[in-house]
CSV table of C-alpha atoms in Angstrom, one decimal:
chain,number,residue,atom,x,y,z
A,1,MET,CA,206.5,235.8,-90.1
A,2,LEU,CA,209.4,234.2,-92.0
A,3,PHE,CA,208.5,230.7,-90.9
A,4,ASP,CA,204.7,230.8,-91.1
A,5,ASN,CA,204.6,228.3,-94.0
A,6,ILE,CA,206.9,225.9,-92.3
A,7,GLU,CA,204.8,225.2,-89.2
A,8,TYR,CA,203.4,221.8,-88.6
A,9,PRO,CA,199.6,222.2,-89.2
A,10,GLU,CA,198.5,221.2,-85.7
A,11,ASP,CA,201.0,223.6,-84.2
A,12,ARG,CA,199.4,226.6,-85.8
A,13,SER,CA,195.7,225.4,-85.3
A,14,LEU,CA,196.1,224.6,-81.6
A,15,ARG,CA,197.8,227.9,-80.9
A,16,ASN,CA,195.0,229.7,-82.8
A,17,LYS,CA,192.6,228.0,-80.4
A,18,LEU,CA,194.6,229.2,-77.4
A,19,ASP,CA,194.9,232.8,-78.7
A,20,ALA,CA,191.1,232.9,-79.3
A,21,ILE,CA,190.5,232.5,-75.6
A,22,PRO,CA,189.7,236.1,-74.4
A,23,LYS,CA,192.6,237.7,-72.5
A,24,PHE,CA,194.5,234.5,-72.1
A,25,LYS,CA,197.6,235.6,-74.1
A,26,SER,CA,197.9,239.0,-72.3
A,27,PHE,CA,197.5,237.2,-68.9
A,28,MET,CA,200.2,234.7,-69.9
A,29,MET,CA,202.7,237.3,-71.1
A,30,ASN,CA,202.2,239.8,-68.2
A,31,THR,CA,202.2,237.4,-65.3
A,32,ILE,CA,203.7,233.9,-65.7
A,33,CYS,CA,206.1,234.8,-68.5
A,34,ALA,CA,207.3,238.0,-66.8
A,35,LEU,CA,208.0,236.2,-63.6
A,36,ARG,CA,209.7,233.3,-65.2
A,37,GLU,CA,212.0,235.6,-67.2
A,38,LYS,CA,213.1,237.3,-64.0
A,39,TYR,CA,213.8,234.0,-62.4
A,40,ILE,CA,215.7,232.8,-65.5
A,41,ALA,CA,217.8,235.9,-65.6
A,42,VAL,CA,219.0,235.2,-62.0
A,43,GLU,CA,219.6,231.5,-62.6
A,44,PHE,CA,221.8,232.0,-65.6
A,45,VAL,CA,224.0,234.6,-63.9
A,46,GLY,CA,224.7,232.1,-61.1
A,47,ASN,CA,225.0,228.9,-63.0
A,48,GLY,CA,226.7,227.4,-66.1
A,49,ILE,CA,229.2,228.9,-68.5
A,50,HIS,CA,228.1,231.8,-70.8
A,51,ILE,CA,229.2,231.4,-74.4
A,52,THR,CA,230.4,234.7,-75.9
A,53,ASP,CA,232.8,235.9,-78.5
A,54,SER,CA,235.5,235.8,-75.9
A,55,CYS,CA,234.5,232.6,-74.0
A,56,LEU,CA,234.5,229.5,-76.3
A,57,PRO,CA,234.3,231.8,-79.4
A,58,ASP,CA,234.0,228.8,-81.8
A,59,LEU,CA,230.7,227.8,-80.2
A,60,HIS,CA,229.5,231.4,-80.2
A,61,GLN,CA,230.4,231.8,-83.9
A,62,GLN,CA,228.5,228.5,-84.7
A,63,LEU,CA,225.4,230.0,-83.1
A,64,VAL,CA,225.8,233.2,-85.0
A,65,THR,CA,226.3,231.3,-88.3
A,66,VAL,CA,223.1,229.2,-87.7
A,67,CYS,CA,221.1,232.4,-86.9
A,68,ASN,CA,222.4,234.1,-90.1
A,69,LYS,CA,221.5,231.0,-92.2
A,70,LEU,CA,218.0,231.1,-90.8
A,71,GLY,CA,217.7,234.9,-91.2
A,72,VAL,CA,217.4,235.5,-87.4
A,73,ARG,CA,218.8,238.9,-86.4
A,74,ASP,CA,218.4,238.6,-82.6
A,75,ILE,CA,221.1,236.2,-81.5
A,76,PRO,CA,219.9,234.4,-78.3
A,77,ALA,CA,222.1,234.1,-75.3
A,78,PHE,CA,223.9,230.8,-75.0
A,79,SER,CA,225.1,228.8,-72.0
A,80,LEU,CA,226.5,225.4,-71.2
A,81,MET,CA,225.6,223.4,-68.0
A,82,TRP,CA,227.1,220.2,-66.8
A,83,GLY,CA,225.2,217.0,-67.7
A,84,TYR,CA,226.5,214.2,-69.8
A,85,TYR,CA,223.5,213.7,-72.0
A,86,ILE,CA,222.5,215.2,-75.3
A,87,THR,CA,219.9,217.9,-74.9
A,88,ALA,CA,219.3,221.6,-75.2
A,89,ALA,CA,216.5,223.9,-74.2
A,90,THR,CA,215.4,227.5,-74.7
A,91,GLU,CA,214.0,229.7,-71.9
A,92,GLY,CA,212.6,233.2,-72.1
A,93,ALA,CA,209.9,234.8,-74.2
A,94,LYS,CA,211.3,238.3,-74.8
A,95,GLN,CA,214.9,237.5,-74.1
A,96,PRO,CA,215.6,233.9,-75.2
A,97,HIS,CA,218.4,231.9,-73.8
A,98,ILE,CA,219.6,228.6,-75.1
A,99,THR,CA,221.2,226.2,-72.6
A,100,ALA,CA,222.9,223.0,-73.8
A,101,MET,CA,224.4,220.2,-71.8
A,102,SER,CA,228.1,219.4,-71.9
A,103,GLY,CA,227.3,216.0,-73.4
A,104,ALA,CA,225.7,217.7,-76.4
A,105,ILE,CA,228.9,219.5,-77.3
A,106,ASP,CA,231.1,216.4,-76.8
A,107,MET,CA,229.0,213.8,-78.5
A,108,LEU,CA,227.5,215.7,-81.4
A,109,THR,CA,229.3,216.6,-84.6
A,110,LYS,CA,229.3,220.2,-85.6
A,111,GLU,CA,226.6,219.6,-88.1
A,112,GLU,CA,224.4,217.7,-85.6
A,113,LEU,CA,224.8,220.6,-83.2
A,114,ASP,CA,223.6,222.9,-86.0
A,115,PHE,CA,220.4,220.9,-86.1
A,116,ILE,CA,220.0,221.1,-82.3
A,117,LEU,CA,220.6,224.9,-82.3
A,118,GLY,CA,218.3,225.3,-85.2
A,119,HIS,CA,215.6,223.4,-83.4
A,120,GLU,CA,215.9,225.7,-80.4
A,121,ILE,CA,215.9,228.8,-82.5
A,122,GLY,CA,212.8,227.4,-84.2
A,123,HIS,CA,210.9,227.5,-80.9
A,124,GLN,CA,212.0,231.1,-80.5
A,125,VAL,CA,211.1,232.5,-84.0
A,126,CYS,CA,207.8,230.6,-84.1
A,127,GLY,CA,206.6,232.2,-80.8
A,128,HIS,CA,206.5,228.9,-78.9
A,129,LYS,CA,208.3,230.0,-75.7
A,130,PRO,CA,205.5,231.9,-74.0
A,131,TYR,CA,203.2,228.9,-74.2
A,132,HIS,CA,206.1,226.5,-73.1
A,133,MET,CA,206.8,228.7,-70.1
A,134,PHE,CA,203.1,228.8,-69.1
A,135,LEU,CA,202.7,225.0,-69.4
A,136,GLU,CA,205.9,224.3,-67.5
A,137,SER,CA,204.7,226.6,-64.7
A,138,MET,CA,201.7,224.4,-64.3
A,139,TYR,CA,204.0,222.0,-62.5
A,140,MET,CA,205.6,224.6,-60.3
A,141,PRO,CA,204.5,226.5,-57.2
A,142,LEU,CA,204.7,229.7,-59.2
A,143,ILE,CA,201.3,229.1,-60.8
A,144,ASN,CA,199.6,229.3,-57.4
A,145,THR,CA,201.1,232.7,-56.6
A,146,VAL,CA,199.5,234.4,-59.6
A,147,PRO,CA,195.9,235.6,-59.1
A,148,GLY,CA,193.7,233.6,-61.4
A,149,GLY,CA,196.4,231.2,-62.4
A,150,GLU,CA,194.5,228.0,-61.4
A,151,ILE,CA,191.5,229.2,-63.4
A,152,TRP,CA,193.5,229.6,-66.6
A,153,VAL,CA,195.2,226.3,-66.1
A,154,SER,CA,191.8,224.5,-65.9
A,155,LEU,CA,190.7,226.3,-69.1
A,156,VAL,CA,193.8,225.6,-71.3
A,157,ARG,CA,195.5,222.5,-69.9
A,158,SER,CA,194.2,220.0,-72.4
A,159,THR,CA,194.8,222.1,-75.5
A,160,LEU,CA,198.2,223.2,-74.2
A,161,LEU,CA,199.4,219.7,-73.5
A,162,ASN,CA,198.4,218.5,-76.9
A,163,TRP,CA,200.1,221.5,-78.6
A,164,TYR,CA,203.3,221.2,-76.5
A,165,ARG,CA,204.3,218.0,-78.2
A,166,VAL,CA,203.6,219.0,-81.8
A,167,SER,CA,205.5,222.2,-81.4
A,168,ASP,CA,208.7,220.1,-81.6
A,169,PHE,CA,207.6,218.9,-85.1
A,170,THR,CA,207.8,222.5,-86.3
A,171,ALA,CA,211.1,223.1,-84.5
A,172,ASP,CA,212.6,220.0,-86.1
A,173,ARG,CA,211.8,221.4,-89.5
A,174,ILE,CA,213.8,224.5,-88.8
A,175,GLY,CA,216.6,222.4,-87.3
A,176,LEU,CA,216.8,220.6,-90.7
A,177,LEU,CA,217.0,224.0,-92.5
A,178,ALA,CA,219.9,224.8,-90.2
A,179,CYS,CA,221.9,221.7,-91.0
A,180,GLU,CA,220.5,221.0,-94.5
A,181,ASP,CA,221.1,217.3,-94.3
A,182,ILE,CA,218.3,214.8,-93.2
A,183,ASN,CA,221.0,212.2,-92.3
A,184,VAL,CA,222.6,214.6,-89.9
A,185,ALA,CA,219.2,215.5,-88.3
A,186,LEU,CA,218.4,211.8,-87.9
A,187,SER,CA,221.8,210.9,-86.6
A,188,ALA,CA,221.4,213.6,-83.9
A,189,MET,CA,218.0,212.0,-83.0
A,190,ILE,CA,219.6,208.6,-82.9
A,191,LYS,CA,222.2,209.8,-80.4
A,192,MET,CA,219.5,211.5,-78.3
A,193,SER,CA,217.5,208.2,-78.4
A,194,GLY,CA,220.3,206.5,-76.4
A,195,ILE,CA,222.7,204.7,-78.7
A,196,PRO,CA,225.9,204.1,-76.7
A,197,GLN,CA,228.8,206.4,-77.5
A,198,LYS,CA,231.1,203.6,-78.7
A,199,TYR,CA,228.6,202.9,-81.5
A,200,HIS,CA,228.4,206.5,-82.7
A,201,ASN,CA,230.6,205.8,-85.6
A,202,SER,CA,228.4,203.0,-86.8
A,203,ILE,CA,225.0,204.6,-86.7
A,204,ASN,CA,222.6,203.2,-89.3
A,205,VAL,CA,220.3,206.0,-90.4
A,206,ASP,CA,218.4,203.8,-92.8
A,207,SER,CA,217.4,201.4,-90.0
A,208,PHE,CA,216.2,204.3,-87.9
A,209,ILE,CA,214.1,205.6,-90.8
A,210,LYS,CA,212.6,202.2,-91.2
A,211,GLN,CA,211.7,202.1,-87.5
A,212,ALA,CA,210.2,205.6,-87.7
A,213,LEU,CA,208.1,204.8,-90.8
A,214,GLU,CA,206.8,201.6,-89.1
A,215,PHE,CA,205.9,203.5,-85.9
A,216,ASP,CA,202.5,204.6,-86.9
A,217,THR,CA,201.5,201.2,-88.2
A,218,MET,CA,202.8,199.1,-85.3
A,219,PHE,CA,199.4,198.9,-83.6
A,220,SER,CA,196.4,197.5,-85.3
A,221,GLY,CA,192.8,197.7,-84.1
A,222,SER,CA,191.1,200.1,-81.7
A,223,ALA,CA,192.9,198.8,-78.6
A,224,GLY,CA,196.3,199.3,-80.3
A,225,THR,CA,195.4,202.8,-81.4
A,226,LEU,CA,194.3,203.8,-77.9
A,227,ILE,CA,197.5,202.4,-76.4
A,228,ASN,CA,199.5,204.4,-79.0
A,229,TYR,CA,197.6,207.6,-78.3
A,230,VAL,CA,197.8,207.4,-74.5
A,231,SER,CA,201.5,206.4,-74.5
A,232,ILE,CA,202.5,209.4,-76.7
A,233,ASN,CA,200.3,211.9,-74.9
A,234,SER,CA,201.5,210.8,-71.5
A,235,ALA,CA,205.0,211.8,-72.5
A,236,PHE,CA,206.2,215.3,-71.8
A,237,ASN,CA,207.9,215.5,-75.2
A,238,PRO,CA,207.1,213.6,-78.4
A,239,TRP,CA,208.9,210.4,-78.8
A,240,LEU,CA,212.1,210.8,-80.9
A,241,VAL,CA,210.9,208.1,-83.3
A,242,ALA,CA,207.7,209.9,-83.8
A,243,ARG,CA,209.6,213.2,-84.4
A,244,ALA,CA,211.9,211.4,-86.9
A,245,ALA,CA,208.8,210.1,-88.8
A,246,LYS,CA,207.2,213.5,-89.0
A,247,LEU,CA,210.5,215.2,-90.1
A,248,TYR,CA,211.3,212.5,-92.7
A,249,GLU,CA,207.8,212.8,-94.1
A,250,TRP,CA,208.2,216.6,-94.5
A,251,TYR,CA,211.7,216.1,-95.9
A,252,MET,CA,210.3,213.9,-98.6
A,253,SER,CA,207.6,216.4,-99.5
A,254,ASN,CA,207.9,219.3,-101.9
A,255,GLU,CA,207.6,221.8,-99.0
A,256,TYR,CA,211.2,221.1,-97.8
A,257,MET,CA,212.6,221.7,-101.3
A,258,LYS,CA,210.7,225.0,-101.6
A,259,PHE,CA,212.5,226.3,-98.6
A,260,ILE,CA,215.9,225.0,-99.6
A,261,ASN,CA,215.6,226.5,-103.1
């Protein structure tokens, strides 16, 4: 795979553990993922605005350009939905579909949106989506309708929850390759973190980097370490400051320059 060498180490090792469970991956793909894809296909037909070469062609071309830069031939479907906050998500294992909120288009620069699109494409090309879809189904009635679903949940829940968060560390790396500017990637994260729109023109990336680098050293002693671990692992996604720290660490390594060169 093109991006094998870019994956965050825990991302690959935890997925290898999941794949080593006999029959788990085939069960996941043939049941939960197949059902979710059918549901998603119906949902996207009836909701949101589809981005095509004739509907908002500038956004469509931006997605095509990001895919070309990353060497991705299969252009995912792309939709917008109403919501005035900065986020995007990818659904679908075999037929990926990126959905962004209106706020992401309005409040991000073109380059920052490249980072977000690259992040979502990263989940697609690294094979994250089947696992994401299975985990998300754990919290939906769907899992109870599939024979054997509850048994598989009990077997993989812990490993899958730990993996889900670190998969974003890999996707952020691919987002950085898409925008090719660490300051752009971090400014997108700052906006997602909640800085008010009226301060978007005065974002201090250096201050955010300092906060990110201090994150892992904020707690001292065993109690602090435990609080840090429980807090992060109780979140559905990794904290943006933690993501920024991991991305900046990779950016400063020789690995990033190898890919750029």
